[in-house]
Amino acid sequence: MSFKDKYRAEMQNVRPGARLICATGQKMAAKKAAAGKTRRIRNSALAVACLALALGLPAVCQTGDADEPAAAGGAAPTQSRLYAPGPTNVRFDENKLRLPLPVETSHPVADRSLAADGRSLSLTAEELARSEVCAAYLPPTLPEDMRLAAATLYLPRASAQTPFAPGDSLLVRYTDGRFDYLTVRISPYTAADAPRLAEADRPETWDEALYDLPLSASIPADMWQQVTDPIFPAQDITAEIVQRLAGESDQNARYLRFGVKAGDMLLEYTAHTPDIAGLWQAISETPALQ
Amino acid sequence: MVMTAFGNAPPEQRDEAAQTELEQLIARNADLVYRLAYAKSGCREDAEDIFQQVFLRFISRRPRFDSPEHERAWFLKVTANCTKSFWAAARRQKHEPLSDNAPAEEQPKSELAEALAQLPPDARVLIHLFYYEGLTAVEIAELLSRRASTVRMQLTRARRRLKEILADDFMEGDDLDEL
């Protein structure tokens, strides 16, 4: 008898017991059921997430601006929001997304009931132009090649009756269609903005260029908000300040960001443009800043 | 195939069908898995643990088999891997000394089993795959992710060692030409 035959004969007697097979079958069935349950929960969660994303997507995609604070109910922007495709990549049916009522020009900005779900409301150029108060805070002329790209009204507290309550904002974005843009955010000035209020005659309160790198080490802590994100009273802002904020750069386009307090409202400008003079002209001609 | 389509059937029928498929799967592969696990461990308790690990791994991975050969190869490979990880884990465990009341070995081992027990566990796996499952050195190499020449060399050494242990009884006509 060969070794092979002996070995085979030996191993023929080695077999799993019935109890082992039964126990294994039960464990497999239990594990399979648990895996199916987990999969169902995961699929349900995915479906809910997709639904939530679909509901929240219009506000994000129509503005396409991650700078804007949370649009839906004041919630912090999530990763899905930040990475949501921009308006150029997504095509929506405007008639389905747009709320059915026209904008009320009697309201300072728009009829709050239009955004009764507490979400954002996109305005067309005509709707924007019809609002007298809006026009008061927006530049009547624009830097060369700039055009209106989007105007979005954020009303996170739709139930409130006060027009333009704290937290409300109107974001208007102009672009040259390529890389340059100007964004104007209009919102009520609140006490929370006070630490950012800079003094025009004290450049150390608003000119970042006066500080050495790293800024976190050189800017005093109590001046951090002023220097990094300054707000100027409307009567103090000048062309020289805007020019200094834009800084000197070998590159054509400059990036700058600052706010202007105009009465009870705060106008925040974020711009990327080589035409600083044109930018200042546009800002300075804003009726509310006259 | 393990997972057949019964998607349109009522849930109860689907559960029953799935249970039947699991039972059939175990029935098809139980001996194959258990024997290889036993060949390596040389111990029924360890073989039982490995046996369960292999089938539970099937549930985790949910492989799709193209053919019965594919299914057999998957179970052989996973069993070999499970025995490896089982032994690695077992080596890390602290062993309690046996008490005086510990049960004695259930059955006396045969001469062949005693001889096999003297081989390294990896060599026993090679012997089993070669002599019992009928795989060639190339197939074993593929299964265990080794080179065929390495498998041949290890098999030669294992056979030589067995020949020394079993002396005259060892395999007449079982030379390595089959490799």
CSV table of C-alpha atoms in Angstrom, one decimal:
chain,number,residue,atom,x,y,z
A,1,MET,CA,0.0,0.0,0.0
A,2,SER,CA,1.5,3.3,-1.0
A,3,PHE,CA,1.9,6.2,1.2
A,4,LYS,CA,-0.7,8.1,-0.8
A,5,ASP,CA,-3.3,5.4,-0.1
A,6,LYS,CA,-2.3,5.1,3.5
A,7,TYR,CA,-2.6,8.9,3.9
A,8,ARG,CA,-5.9,9.0,2.1
A,9,ALA,CA,-7.3,6.2,4.3
A,10,GLU,CA,-6.1,8.0,7.4
A,11,MET,CA,-7.7,11.3,6.4
A,12,GLN,CA,-10.9,9.7,5.3
A,13,ASN,CA,-11.7,9.2,9.0
A,14,VAL,CA,-11.1,12.9,9.7
A,15,ARG,CA,-14.5,14.5,9.3
A,16,PRO,CA,-16.3,17.3,11.0
A,17,GLY,CA,-19.0,16.3,13.5
A,18,ALA,CA,-22.6,16.9,12.9
A,19,ARG,CA,-22.7,19.3,15.9
A,20,LEU,CA,-19.9,21.4,14.4
A,21,ILE,CA,-21.6,21.6,11.1
A,22,CYS,CA,-24.9,22.6,12.7
A,23,ALA,CA,-23.3,25.2,14.9
A,24,THR,CA,-21.4,26.6,12.0
A,25,GLY,CA,-24.5,26.9,9.9
A,26,GLN,CA,-26.3,28.7,12.7
A,27,LYS,CA,-23.4,31.1,13.1
A,28,MET,CA,-23.3,31.8,9.4
A,29,ALA,CA,-27.0,32.4,9.3
A,30,ALA,CA,-26.8,34.8,12.3
A,31,LYS,CA,-23.9,36.7,10.8
A,32,LYS,CA,-25.6,36.9,7.4
A,33,ALA,CA,-28.7,38.3,9.0
A,34,ALA,CA,-26.7,40.8,11.0
A,35,ALA,CA,-24.8,41.8,7.8
A,36,GLY,CA,-28.1,42.3,6.0
A,37,LYS,CA,-29.4,44.4,8.8
A,38,THR,CA,-26.3,46.6,8.7
A,39,ARG,CA,-26.6,46.9,5.0
A,40,ARG,CA,-30.3,47.9,5.3
A,41,ILE,CA,-29.4,50.6,7.9
A,42,ARG,CA,-26.5,51.8,5.7
A,43,ASN,CA,-28.8,52.0,2.7
A,44,SER,CA,-31.5,53.8,4.6
A,45,ALA,CA,-28.9,56.3,5.9
A,46,LEU,CA,-27.6,56.8,2.4
A,47,ALA,CA,-31.1,57.4,1.1
A,48,VAL,CA,-31.8,60.0,3.9
A,49,ALA,CA,-28.5,61.7,3.2
A,50,CYS,CA,-29.3,61.8,-0.5
A,51,LEU,CA,-32.7,63.3,0.2
A,52,ALA,CA,-31.2,65.9,2.6
A,53,LEU,CA,-28.6,66.7,0.0
A,54,ALA,CA,-31.2,67.0,-2.7
A,55,LEU,CA,-33.2,69.4,-0.5
A,56,GLY,CA,-30.2,71.5,0.5
A,57,LEU,CA,-28.5,71.5,-2.8
A,58,PRO,CA,-30.2,74.4,-4.5
A,59,ALA,CA,-29.0,77.0,-2.0
A,60,VAL,CA,-25.5,75.7,-2.2
A,61,CYS,CA,-25.3,75.1,-5.9
A,62,GLN,CA,-26.9,78.3,-7.0
A,63,THR,CA,-24.5,80.4,-5.1
A,64,GLY,CA,-21.5,78.1,-5.3
A,65,ASP,CA,-19.8,80.3,-2.7
A,66,ALA,CA,-18.2,78.6,0.3
A,67,ASP,CA,-17.5,82.0,1.8
A,68,GLU,CA,-21.1,82.5,2.6
A,69,PRO,CA,-22.2,81.4,6.0
A,70,ALA,CA,-24.5,78.5,6.4
A,71,ALA,CA,-27.5,79.0,4.3
A,72,ALA,CA,-29.9,76.4,5.6
A,73,GLY,CA,-31.2,77.1,9.0
A,74,GLY,CA,-27.9,78.5,10.2
A,75,ALA,CA,-26.2,75.1,10.1
A,76,ALA,CA,-22.5,74.9,9.7
A,77,PRO,CA,-21.4,74.1,6.2
A,78,THR,CA,-20.7,70.4,5.9
A,79,GLN,CA,-18.2,68.7,3.7
A,80,SER,CA,-20.9,67.8,1.2
A,81,ARG,CA,-21.8,71.4,1.0
A,82,LEU,CA,-18.3,72.6,0.5
A,83,TYR,CA,-17.6,70.1,-2.1
A,84,ALA,CA,-20.9,70.4,-3.9
A,85,PRO,CA,-20.5,71.1,-7.6
A,86,GLY,CA,-20.7,74.7,-8.6
A,87,PRO,CA,-23.4,76.4,-10.6
A,88,THR,CA,-21.6,75.9,-13.9
A,89,ASN,CA,-21.6,72.1,-13.4
A,90,VAL,CA,-25.2,71.6,-12.3
A,91,ARG,CA,-28.3,72.3,-14.2
A,92,PHE,CA,-31.5,72.7,-12.3
A,93,ASP,CA,-35.0,73.2,-13.4
A,94,GLU,CA,-35.4,76.8,-12.3
A,95,ASN,CA,-39.2,76.6,-12.3
A,96,LYS,CA,-39.1,73.8,-9.8
A,97,LEU,CA,-36.6,75.3,-7.5
A,98,ARG,CA,-37.7,78.9,-7.6
A,99,LEU,CA,-40.4,79.8,-5.1
A,100,PRO,CA,-43.6,80.6,-7.0
A,101,LEU,CA,-44.3,84.2,-5.7
A,102,PRO,CA,-42.6,87.2,-7.1
A,103,VAL,CA,-40.4,89.4,-5.0
A,104,GLU,CA,-42.2,92.1,-3.1
A,105,THR,CA,-40.4,95.4,-3.7
A,106,SER,CA,-42.2,96.9,-0.8
A,107,HIS,CA,-40.0,94.8,1.4
A,108,PRO,CA,-36.5,96.2,2.0
A,109,VAL,CA,-35.0,93.2,0.3
A,110,ALA,CA,-37.7,90.7,-0.6
A,111,ASP,CA,-40.8,89.2,0.8
A,112,ARG,CA,-39.8,87.1,3.8
A,113,SER,CA,-42.6,84.7,3.1
A,114,LEU,CA,-40.9,83.7,-0.1
A,115,ALA,CA,-38.3,82.0,2.0
A,116,ALA,CA,-40.7,80.6,4.5
A,117,ASP,CA,-38.8,77.3,4.7
A,118,GLY,CA,-35.9,79.2,6.2
A,119,ARG,CA,-33.7,78.6,3.3
A,120,SER,CA,-32.1,80.7,0.6
A,121,LEU,CA,-33.8,82.5,-2.2
A,122,SER,CA,-32.1,83.3,-5.4
A,123,LEU,CA,-32.9,86.6,-7.0
A,124,THR,CA,-32.8,87.4,-10.7
A,125,ALA,CA,-31.1,90.6,-11.9
A,126,GLU,CA,-34.6,92.1,-12.4
A,127,GLU,CA,-35.7,91.1,-8.9
A,128,LEU,CA,-32.6,92.6,-7.5
A,129,ALA,CA,-32.9,95.8,-9.4
A,130,ARG,CA,-36.5,96.2,-8.3
A,131,SER,CA,-35.5,96.4,-4.6
A,132,GLU,CA,-34.7,100.0,-3.8
A,133,VAL,CA,-32.9,99.1,-0.5
A,134,CYS,CA,-30.8,96.5,-2.2
A,135,ALA,CA,-29.8,99.0,-4.9
A,136,ALA,CA,-28.8,101.4,-2.1
A,137,TYR,CA,-26.1,99.0,-0.9
A,138,LEU,CA,-24.8,97.8,-4.2
A,139,PRO,CA,-22.4,99.6,-6.5
A,140,PRO,CA,-24.2,101.2,-9.4
A,141,THR,CA,-21.2,100.7,-11.6
A,142,LEU,CA,-18.8,97.8,-11.7
A,143,PRO,CA,-15.2,97.3,-12.5
A,144,GLU,CA,-14.5,96.6,-16.1
A,145,ASP,CA,-15.9,93.3,-17.5
A,146,MET,CA,-17.7,92.5,-14.2
A,147,ARG,CA,-21.2,91.2,-14.5
A,148,LEU,CA,-23.8,90.0,-12.0
A,149,ALA,CA,-23.3,86.3,-11.5
A,150,ALA,CA,-25.7,85.5,-8.6
A,151,ALA,CA,-27.7,87.1,-5.9
A,152,THR,CA,-28.9,85.1,-3.0
A,153,LEU,CA,-31.0,86.1,-0.1
A,154,TYR,CA,-30.4,84.1,3.1
A,155,LEU,CA,-33.1,84.2,5.7
A,156,PRO,CA,-32.3,81.6,8.3
A,157,ARG,CA,-35.0,82.8,10.7
A,158,ALA,CA,-38.0,83.0,8.3
A,159,SER,CA,-40.5,83.2,11.1
A,160,ALA,CA,-39.2,86.5,12.4
A,161,GLN,CA,-41.2,89.5,11.1
A,162,THR,CA,-38.4,92.1,11.3
A,163,PRO,CA,-36.9,92.7,7.9
A,164,PHE,CA,-33.3,91.9,7.7
A,165,ALA,CA,-32.9,90.6,11.1
A,166,PRO,CA,-29.5,89.7,12.5
A,167,GLY,CA,-28.4,86.6,10.7
A,168,ASP,CA,-30.1,87.5,7.4
A,169,SER,CA,-27.9,88.4,4.5
A,170,LEU,CA,-27.9,89.1,0.9
A,171,LEU,CA,-25.0,87.9,-1.1
A,172,VAL,CA,-24.3,89.4,-4.5
A,173,ARG,CA,-21.5,88.1,-6.6
A,174,TYR,CA,-20.1,89.7,-9.7
A,175,THR,CA,-17.6,88.0,-12.0
A,176,ASP,CA,-15.8,88.6,-15.2
A,177,GLY,CA,-16.5,85.1,-16.2
A,178,ARG,CA,-13.0,83.9,-15.6
A,179,PHE,CA,-11.0,84.4,-12.4
A,180,ASP,CA,-11.8,87.9,-11.1
A,181,TYR,CA,-14.8,88.5,-8.9
A,182,LEU,CA,-16.4,90.9,-6.5
A,183,THR,CA,-18.6,89.7,-3.8
A,184,VAL,CA,-20.8,92.0,-1.7
A,185,ARG,CA,-22.5,90.6,1.4
A,186,ILE,CA,-25.1,92.8,3.0
A,187,SER,CA,-26.2,92.1,6.5
A,188,PRO,CA,-27.3,93.9,9.7
A,189,TYR,CA,-24.3,95.2,11.7
A,190,THR,CA,-24.4,93.5,15.1
A,191,ALA,CA,-22.4,93.7,18.3
A,192,ALA,CA,-20.5,90.6,17.3
A,193,ASP,CA,-19.0,92.7,14.5
A,194,ALA,CA,-17.7,95.4,16.9
A,195,PRO,CA,-14.2,93.8,17.5
A,196,ARG,CA,-13.5,94.0,13.8
A,197,LEU,CA,-14.1,97.8,13.7
A,198,ALA,CA,-10.8,99.3,12.6
A,199,GLU,CA,-9.6,102.9,13.0
A,200,ALA,CA,-8.7,104.4,9.7
A,201,ASP,CA,-6.1,106.7,11.1
A,202,ARG,CA,-4.3,103.9,12.9
A,203,PRO,CA,-3.0,101.6,10.1
A,204,GLU,CA,-1.8,99.1,12.7
A,205,THR,CA,-5.5,98.2,13.3
A,206,TRP,CA,-6.1,97.2,9.7
A,207,ASP,CA,-2.9,96.9,7.6
A,208,GLU,CA,-1.7,93.3,7.7
A,209,ALA,CA,1.5,94.3,5.8
A,210,LEU,CA,2.8,96.1,8.9
A,211,TYR,CA,3.2,92.8,10.7
A,212,ASP,CA,5.9,90.2,10.3
A,213,LEU,CA,5.2,86.6,9.5
A,214,PRO,CA,4.0,84.5,11.1
A,215,LEU,CA,1.0,86.9,11.7
A,216,SER,CA,-0.2,84.7,14.6
A,217,ALA,CA,3.0,85.7,16.5
A,218,SER,CA,3.2,89.4,15.5
A,219,ILE,CA,-0.4,90.6,15.6
A,220,PRO,CA,-1.6,91.3,19.2
A,221,ALA,CA,-4.4,88.9,20.1
A,222,ASP,CA,-6.8,91.8,20.9
A,223,MET,CA,-6.3,93.2,17.4
A,224,TRP,CA,-6.5,90.0,15.5
A,225,GLN,CA,-10.0,90.4,14.2
A,226,GLN,CA,-9.4,94.0,13.3
A,227,VAL,CA,-6.3,93.4,11.3
A,228,THR,CA,-7.3,90.2,9.6
A,229,ASP,CA,-10.9,91.1,8.8
A,230,PRO,CA,-11.3,94.9,9.3
A,231,ILE,CA,-14.5,96.9,9.1
A,232,PHE,CA,-14.4,100.6,8.4
A,233,PRO,CA,-17.0,103.3,9.1
A,234,ALA,CA,-18.4,104.5,5.8
A,235,GLN,CA,-17.1,108.0,6.3
A,236,ASP,CA,-13.5,106.7,6.9
A,237,ILE,CA,-12.9,104.4,4.0
A,238,THR,CA,-10.7,105.9,1.3
A,239,ALA,CA,-9.1,105.0,-1.9
A,240,GLU,CA,-5.7,104.9,-0.1
A,241,ILE,CA,-7.0,102.4,2.4
A,242,VAL,CA,-8.3,100.1,-0.4
A,243,GLN,CA,-5.1,100.4,-2.2
A,244,ARG,CA,-3.1,99.5,0.9
A,245,LEU,CA,-5.4,96.6,1.6
A,246,ALA,CA,-4.9,95.3,-1.9
A,247,GLY,CA,-1.1,95.4,-1.3
A,248,GLU,CA,1.6,95.3,-3.8
A,249,SER,CA,2.0,92.3,-5.9
A,250,ASP,CA,3.8,91.2,-9.1
A,251,GLN,CA,0.7,89.4,-10.1
A,252,ASN,CA,-2.0,91.2,-12.0
A,253,ALA,CA,-4.9,90.4,-9.8
A,254,ARG,CA,-5.0,91.4,-6.1
A,255,TYR,CA,-7.1,89.8,-3.5
A,256,LEU,CA,-8.7,91.9,-0.7
A,257,ARG,CA,-11.3,91.6,1.8
A,258,PHE,CA,-12.8,94.2,4.1
A,259,GLY,CA,-16.1,95.5,5.5
A,260,VAL,CA,-17.8,98.9,5.6
A,261,LYS,CA,-20.3,99.9,8.3
A,262,ALA,CA,-23.1,101.9,6.6
A,263,GLY,CA,-25.6,103.0,9.3
A,264,ASP,CA,-27.1,99.8,10.7
A,265,MET,CA,-25.9,97.7,7.9
A,266,LEU,CA,-22.6,96.0,7.2
A,267,LEU,CA,-21.3,95.7,3.7
A,268,GLU,CA,-18.5,93.1,3.3
A,269,TYR,CA,-16.4,93.1,0.1
A,270,THR,CA,-14.3,90.3,-1.1
A,271,ALA,CA,-12.6,90.9,-4.4
A,272,HIS,CA,-10.0,89.4,-6.7
A,273,THR,CA,-9.2,91.9,-9.4
A,274,PRO,CA,-6.3,93.8,-11.0
A,275,ASP,CA,-8.5,96.9,-11.3
A,276,ILE,CA,-8.2,98.3,-7.8
A,277,ALA,CA,-9.1,101.8,-9.0
A,278,GLY,CA,-12.2,100.5,-10.7
A,279,LEU,CA,-13.1,98.6,-7.6
A,280,TRP,CA,-12.8,101.7,-5.4
A,281,GLN,CA,-14.9,103.7,-7.9
A,282,ALA,CA,-17.6,101.1,-7.7
A,283,ILE,CA,-17.6,100.9,-4.0
A,284,SER,CA,-17.4,104.6,-3.5
A,285,GLU,CA,-20.4,105.2,-5.7
A,286,THR,CA,-22.6,103.0,-3.6
A,287,PRO,CA,-25.4,105.2,-2.5
A,288,ALA,CA,-25.3,104.1,1.2
A,289,LEU,CA,-21.7,105.2,1.4
A,290,GLN,CA,-22.2,108.7,0.1
B,1,MET,CA,-23.0,29.1,-7.6
B,2,VAL,CA,-23.5,29.9,-4.0
B,3,MET,CA,-25.8,32.9,-4.2
B,4,THR,CA,-28.5,32.2,-6.7
B,5,ALA,CA,-31.1,34.7,-7.8
B,6,PHE,CA,-34.3,34.5,-5.8
B,7,GLY,CA,-34.8,38.2,-5.5
B,8,ASN,CA,-38.5,38.1,-6.5
B,9,ALA,CA,-39.5,35.5,-4.0
B,10,PRO,CA,-41.3,36.4,-0.7
B,11,PRO,CA,-39.0,37.1,2.2
B,12,GLU,CA,-39.8,33.8,3.9
B,13,GLN,CA,-39.0,31.8,0.8
B,14,ARG,CA,-35.8,33.8,0.3
B,15,ASP,CA,-34.7,33.1,3.9
B,16,GLU,CA,-35.4,29.4,3.4
B,17,ALA,CA,-33.6,29.3,0.1
B,18,ALA,CA,-30.7,31.2,1.6
B,19,GLN,CA,-30.5,28.8,4.5
B,20,THR,CA,-30.6,25.8,2.1
B,21,GLU,CA,-27.8,27.3,0.1
B,22,LEU,CA,-25.7,27.8,3.2
B,23,GLU,CA,-26.3,24.2,4.2
B,24,GLN,CA,-25.4,23.0,0.8
B,25,LEU,CA,-22.3,25.1,0.8
B,26,ILE,CA,-21.2,23.7,4.1
B,27,ALA,CA,-22.0,20.2,3.0
B,28,ARG,CA,-19.9,20.6,-0.2
B,29,ASN,CA,-16.8,22.0,1.6
B,30,ALA,CA,-16.9,20.8,5.1
B,31,ASP,CA,-14.7,17.8,4.7
B,32,LEU,CA,-12.2,19.7,2.5
B,33,VAL,CA,-11.9,22.5,5.1
B,34,TYR,CA,-11.8,20.4,8.2
B,35,ARG,CA,-9.2,18.0,6.8
B,36,LEU,CA,-6.8,20.7,5.8
B,37,ALA,CA,-7.3,22.4,9.1
B,38,TYR,CA,-6.7,19.2,10.9
B,39,ALA,CA,-3.7,18.4,8.7
B,40,LYS,CA,-2.0,21.5,9.9
B,41,SER,CA,-3.1,21.7,13.5
B,42,GLY,CA,-3.1,18.0,14.2
B,43,CYS,CA,-5.8,18.7,16.8
B,44,ARG,CA,-9.6,18.4,16.4
B,45,GLU,CA,-10.3,21.3,18.7
B,46,ASP,CA,-8.1,23.7,16.7
B,47,ALA,CA,-9.5,22.3,13.5
B,48,GLU,CA,-13.0,23.0,14.6
B,49,ASP,CA,-12.1,26.6,15.4
B,50,ILE,CA,-10.5,27.1,12.0
B,51,PHE,CA,-13.4,25.4,10.4
B,52,GLN,CA,-15.8,28.0,11.8
B,53,GLN,CA,-13.5,30.8,11.0
B,54,VAL,CA,-13.4,29.8,7.3
B,55,PHE,CA,-17.2,29.6,6.9
B,56,LEU,CA,-17.7,32.8,8.7
B,57,ARG,CA,-15.2,34.5,6.5
B,58,PHE,CA,-17.3,33.3,3.6
B,59,ILE,CA,-20.2,35.3,5.0
B,60,SER,CA,-18.0,38.4,5.5
B,61,ARG,CA,-16.4,38.3,2.0
B,62,ARG,CA,-19.4,37.0,0.0
B,63,PRO,CA,-17.3,35.7,-2.8
B,64,ARG,CA,-18.8,34.8,-6.2
B,65,PHE,CA,-17.6,31.6,-7.6
B,66,ASP,CA,-17.3,31.0,-11.3
B,67,SER,CA,-17.1,27.3,-11.1
B,68,PRO,CA,-16.9,24.4,-8.6
B,69,GLU,CA,-13.1,24.5,-9.0
B,70,HIS,CA,-13.1,28.1,-8.1
B,71,GLU,CA,-15.1,27.4,-5.0
B,72,ARG,CA,-12.8,24.6,-3.9
B,73,ALA,CA,-9.7,26.7,-4.5
B,74,TRP,CA,-11.2,29.6,-2.5
B,75,PHE,CA,-11.9,27.3,0.5
B,76,LEU,CA,-8.5,25.7,0.4
B,77,LYS,CA,-6.8,29.1,0.2
B,78,VAL,CA,-8.9,30.6,3.0
B,79,THR,CA,-8.4,27.6,5.2
B,80,ALA,CA,-4.7,27.7,4.6
B,81,ASN,CA,-4.7,31.4,5.6
B,82,CYS,CA,-6.9,30.8,8.6
B,83,THR,CA,-4.7,28.1,9.9
B,84,LYS,CA,-1.7,30.5,9.5
B,85,SER,CA,-3.4,33.3,11.5
B,86,PHE,CA,-4.8,30.8,14.0
B,87,TRP,CA,-1.4,29.5,14.7
B,88,ALA,CA,0.0,33.0,15.0
B,89,ALA,CA,-2.7,33.9,17.5
B,90,ALA,CA,-2.2,30.7,19.4
B,91,ARG,CA,1.5,31.3,19.8
B,92,ARG,CA,0.7,34.7,21.3
B,93,GLN,CA,-1.6,33.2,23.9
B,94,LYS,CA,-0.4,32.1,27.3
B,95,HIS,CA,-1.0,28.5,27.9
B,96,GLU,CA,-2.4,27.3,31.2
B,97,PRO,CA,-0.8,24.2,32.6
B,98,LEU,CA,-3.1,21.2,32.4
B,99,SER,CA,-4.7,20.2,35.6
B,100,ASP,CA,-4.6,16.6,36.9
B,101,ASN,CA,-8.2,16.2,35.9
B,102,ALA,CA,-7.6,17.1,32.3
B,103,PRO,CA,-9.1,14.5,29.9
B,104,ALA,CA,-6.7,12.2,28.2
B,105,GLU,CA,-6.3,12.1,24.5
B,106,GLU,CA,-9.4,10.6,23.0
B,107,GLN,CA,-7.9,8.0,20.7
B,108,PRO,CA,-4.5,6.7,20.3
B,109,LYS,CA,-2.9,8.0,17.1
B,110,SER,CA,-1.9,5.7,14.3
B,111,GLU,CA,1.7,5.2,13.3
B,112,LEU,CA,1.2,7.5,10.3
B,113,ALA,CA,-0.4,10.2,12.4
B,114,GLU,CA,2.5,10.0,14.8
B,115,ALA,CA,4.9,10.4,12.0
B,116,LEU,CA,3.0,13.3,10.5
B,117,ALA,CA,2.9,15.0,13.9
B,118,GLN,CA,6.7,15.1,13.8
B,119,LEU,CA,6.6,17.2,10.6
B,120,PRO,CA,6.4,21.0,10.7
B,121,PRO,CA,2.8,22.2,10.3
B,122,ASP,CA,3.6,23.9,7.0
B,123,ALA,CA,5.0,20.6,5.7
B,124,ARG,CA,1.9,18.8,6.7
B,125,VAL,CA,-0.2,21.2,4.7
B,126,LEU,CA,1.9,20.5,1.7
B,127,ILE,CA,1.6,16.8,2.2
B,128,HIS,CA,-2.1,17.0,2.5
B,129,LEU,CA,-2.6,19.2,-0.5
B,130,PHE,CA,-0.3,17.0,-2.6
B,131,TYR,CA,-1.4,13.5,-1.5
B,132,TYR,CA,-5.0,14.0,-0.5
B,133,GLU,CA,-6.3,16.9,-2.6
B,134,GLY,CA,-4.2,15.9,-5.5
B,135,LEU,CA,-2.8,19.3,-6.3
B,136,THR,CA,0.4,19.7,-8.2
B,137,ALA,CA,3.4,21.7,-6.9
B,138,VAL,CA,2.5,24.5,-9.2
B,139,GLU,CA,-1.1,24.6,-8.0
B,140,ILE,CA,0.0,24.4,-4.4
B,141,ALA,CA,2.4,27.3,-5.0
B,142,GLU,CA,-0.3,29.4,-6.5
B,143,LEU,CA,-2.6,28.6,-3.6
B,144,LEU,CA,-0.1,29.4,-0.9
B,145,SER,CA,1.5,32.3,-2.8
B,146,ARG,CA,4.9,30.6,-2.9
B,147,ARG,CA,7.2,29.7,-5.7
B,148,ALA,CA,6.8,26.3,-7.2
B,149,SER,CA,10.5,25.5,-6.7
B,150,THR,CA,10.1,26.3,-3.0
B,151,VAL,CA,7.1,24.0,-2.7
B,152,ARG,CA,9.0,21.2,-4.5
B,153,MET,CA,11.9,21.6,-2.1
B,154,GLN,CA,9.7,21.6,1.0
B,155,LEU,CA,7.8,18.6,-0.2
B,156,THR,CA,11.0,16.7,-0.9
B,157,ARG,CA,12.2,17.5,2.6
B,158,ALA,CA,8.9,16.4,4.1
B,159,ARG,CA,8.9,13.1,2.3
B,160,ARG,CA,12.5,12.5,3.2
B,161,ARG,CA,11.7,13.1,6.9
B,162,LEU,CA,8.7,10.8,6.7
B,163,LYS,CA,10.8,8.1,5.1
B,164,GLU,CA,13.2,8.3,8.0
B,165,ILE,CA,10.4,8.1,10.5
B,166,LEU,CA,8.4,5.4,8.8
B,167,ALA,CA,11.4,3.4,7.6
B,168,ASP,CA,10.5,0.4,5.6
B,169,ASP,CA,6.8,1.1,5.5
B,170,PHE,CA,7.3,4.2,3.5
B,171,MET,CA,5.9,4.6,0.1
B,172,GLU,CA,7.0,2.3,-2.6
B,173,GLY,CA,6.5,3.9,-5.9
B,174,ASP,CA,5.7,7.3,-4.5
B,175,ASP,CA,8.6,9.2,-5.8
B,176,LEU,CA,8.6,12.8,-6.6
B,177,ASP,CA,8.2,12.4,-10.3
B,178,GLU,CA,4.6,13.3,-9.7
B,179,LEU,CA,5.7,16.7,-8.7
